[in-house]
Short mmCIF file of C-alpha atoms in Angstrom, two decimals:
data_model
loop_
_atom_site.label_atom_id
_atom_site.label_comp_id
_atom_site.label_asym_id
_atom_site.label_seq_id
_atom_site.Cartn_x
_atom_site.Cartn_y
_atom_site.Cartn_z
CA UNK A 13 -51.96 -12.62 55.67
CA UNK A 14 -49.31 -12.22 52.99
CA UNK A 15 -48.51 -15.76 51.78
CA UNK A 16 -44.76 -15.72 51.30
CA UNK A 17 -43.78 -19.23 50.33
CA UNK A 18 -40.04 -18.78 50.56
CA UNK A 19 -38.42 -22.13 51.34
CA UNK A 20 -39.09 -25.79 50.59
CA UNK A 21 -37.05 -28.10 52.81
CA UNK A 22 -36.63 -31.74 51.86
CA UNK A 23 -35.64 -34.30 54.46
CA UNK A 24 -32.82 -36.40 53.00
CA UNK A 25 -30.83 -39.35 54.33
CA UNK A 26 -27.44 -38.05 53.20
CA UNK A 27 -27.16 -34.27 52.75
CA UNK A 28 -23.92 -34.42 50.72
CA UNK A 29 -25.29 -37.10 48.37
CA UNK A 30 -28.54 -35.19 47.89
CA UNK A 31 -26.66 -31.95 47.20
CA UNK A 32 -24.51 -33.75 44.63
CA UNK A 33 -27.66 -35.15 42.95
CA UNK A 34 -29.43 -31.79 42.77
CA UNK A 35 -26.28 -30.15 41.48
CA UNK A 36 -26.02 -32.88 38.79
CA UNK A 37 -29.53 -32.05 37.54
CA UNK A 38 -28.77 -28.33 37.31
CA UNK A 39 -29.42 -26.69 40.66
CA UNK A 40 -26.79 -24.31 42.01
CA UNK A 41 -25.35 -25.19 45.42
CA UNK A 42 -25.44 -21.65 46.76
CA UNK A 43 -24.86 -22.22 50.49
CA UNK A 44 -23.50 -25.53 51.79
CA UNK A 45 -23.42 -25.39 55.58
CA UNK A 46 -22.74 -29.11 56.00
CA UNK A 47 -25.95 -29.92 57.85
CA UNK A 48 -28.13 -27.97 55.42
CA UNK A 49 -27.68 -26.95 51.79
CA UNK A 50 -29.57 -24.12 50.07
CA UNK A 51 -30.29 -24.10 46.33
CA UNK A 52 -31.98 -21.11 44.64
CA UNK A 53 -34.90 -21.50 42.21
CA UNK A 54 -37.08 -19.09 40.25
CA UNK A 55 -39.49 -19.20 43.21
CA UNK A 56 -38.81 -20.38 46.75
CA UNK A 57 -35.38 -21.70 47.66
CA UNK A 58 -34.88 -25.43 48.01
CA UNK A 59 -33.16 -26.66 51.18
CA UNK A 60 -31.76 -30.14 51.87
CA UNK A 61 -31.68 -31.16 55.53
CA UNK A 62 -31.09 -34.46 57.33
CA UNK A 63 -34.32 -36.53 57.33
CA UNK A 64 -34.23 -37.51 61.03
CA UNK A 65 -33.23 -34.02 62.15
CA UNK A 66 -36.03 -32.43 60.12
CA UNK A 67 -38.58 -34.85 61.60
CA UNK A 68 -37.26 -34.09 65.11
CA UNK A 69 -37.43 -30.35 64.39
CA UNK A 70 -41.12 -30.77 63.52
CA UNK A 71 -41.67 -33.03 66.56
CA UNK A 72 -42.71 -36.02 64.40
CA UNK A 73 -41.47 -39.60 63.98
CA UNK A 74 -39.05 -40.08 61.09
CA UNK A 75 -40.56 -43.32 59.72
CA UNK A 76 -42.30 -41.83 56.63
CA UNK A 77 -42.62 -44.40 53.85
CA UNK A 78 -44.38 -44.70 50.51
CA UNK A 79 -46.39 -41.82 49.09
CA UNK A 80 -46.13 -38.83 51.40
CA UNK A 81 -48.93 -36.74 49.89
CA UNK A 82 -46.56 -34.16 48.36
CA UNK A 83 -45.05 -33.59 44.94
CA UNK A 84 -42.97 -30.74 43.59
CA UNK A 85 -43.60 -29.58 40.03
CA UNK A 86 -41.31 -28.02 37.44
CA UNK A 87 -43.21 -26.39 34.59
CA UNK A 88 -41.35 -26.32 31.28
CA UNK A 89 -41.91 -24.64 27.92
CA UNK A 90 -42.59 -27.73 25.79
CA UNK A 91 -43.16 -31.50 25.89
CA UNK A 92 -39.63 -31.91 24.47
CA UNK A 93 -38.20 -30.08 27.47
CA UNK A 94 -40.19 -32.39 29.77
CA UNK A 95 -38.64 -35.44 28.07
CA UNK A 96 -35.14 -33.93 28.22
CA UNK A 97 -35.43 -32.96 31.90
CA UNK A 98 -36.75 -36.37 32.92
CA UNK A 99 -33.87 -38.03 31.03
CA UNK A 100 -31.36 -35.74 32.75
CA UNK A 101 -32.75 -36.65 36.17
CA UNK A 102 -32.70 -40.38 35.37
CA UNK A 103 -29.08 -40.09 34.23
CA UNK A 104 -28.21 -38.40 37.54
CA UNK A 105 -29.78 -41.24 39.56
CA UNK A 106 -33.47 -40.43 39.85
CA UNK A 107 -36.04 -43.21 39.40
CA UNK A 108 -38.60 -42.52 36.69
CA UNK A 109 -41.94 -43.16 38.38
CA UNK A 110 -44.17 -42.39 35.41
CA UNK A 111 -43.05 -41.71 31.86
CA UNK A 112 -44.47 -38.47 30.42
CA UNK A 113 -47.94 -38.68 28.88
CA UNK A 114 -50.37 -36.26 27.29
CA UNK A 115 -52.95 -35.16 29.84
CA UNK A 116 -56.68 -34.68 29.24
CA UNK A 117 -56.42 -30.99 30.16
CA UNK A 118 -53.99 -30.31 27.33
CA UNK A 119 -50.69 -30.65 29.13
CA UNK A 120 -47.92 -33.22 29.21
CA UNK A 121 -46.21 -34.57 32.33
CA UNK A 122 -44.12 -37.31 33.90
CA UNK A 123 -42.74 -38.06 37.37
CA UNK A 124 -39.35 -38.92 38.86
CA UNK A 125 -38.29 -39.71 42.42
CA UNK A 126 -35.01 -38.30 43.73
CA UNK A 127 -32.62 -40.63 45.63
CA UNK A 128 -34.66 -40.09 48.83
CA UNK A 129 -38.00 -40.83 47.16
CA UNK A 130 -39.25 -37.22 46.86
CA UNK A 131 -41.58 -37.00 43.87
CA UNK A 132 -41.00 -34.37 41.19
CA UNK A 133 -43.42 -33.77 38.33
CA UNK A 134 -42.04 -32.36 35.10
CA UNK A 135 -44.84 -30.78 33.10
CA UNK A 136 -45.70 -28.62 30.16
CA UNK A 137 -48.82 -26.64 31.08
CA UNK A 138 -50.20 -24.53 28.27
CA UNK A 139 -51.42 -21.14 29.47
CA UNK A 140 -55.13 -21.07 30.26
CA UNK A 141 -57.61 -18.58 31.66
CA UNK A 142 -56.62 -19.86 35.12
CA UNK A 143 -52.82 -20.00 35.01
CA UNK A 144 -49.74 -19.23 32.98
CA UNK A 145 -45.99 -19.48 33.07
CA UNK A 146 -44.39 -16.06 32.66
CA UNK A 147 -41.41 -15.49 30.33
CA UNK A 148 -39.26 -15.46 33.51
CA UNK A 149 -40.51 -18.96 34.39
CA UNK A 150 -42.83 -17.98 37.25
CA UNK A 151 -46.15 -19.73 37.75
CA UNK A 152 -49.05 -17.25 37.96
CA UNK A 153 -52.67 -17.84 38.85
CA UNK A 154 -55.28 -15.42 37.50
CA UNK A 155 -57.78 -13.75 39.78
CA UNK A 156 -61.39 -14.95 39.41
CA UNK A 157 -62.47 -11.71 37.66
CA UNK A 158 -59.45 -11.38 35.31
#
């Protein structure tokens, strides 16, 4: 199977408000269809869709609360960029969940929750034998024998 991760859809309580938030933190509102908004990224596109409608589409109840077992991560080029990005998100209305800290594996990261509670990690991950961030901003994993 060819794993083509092409779209990440977030369930949101107010599509217009969520689109305004993501635009305020630097995403481009490429296609706004009213009930769904598409925002391009370096990797898969981000989509914003009504929370209840997305739950119904998946055939699940819409009462998700607390930690949902999912975070999105944005890998940046330096700890300073992590601090700046987290500040930008907080200014746009995100809640800082954890201030950035140095990690035992050599990186630096912090977390923010968007207005609907979706967790985003902002991290600086130095390149290792296992992974790297390309000059174009793509996350690459090495093969076991590389």
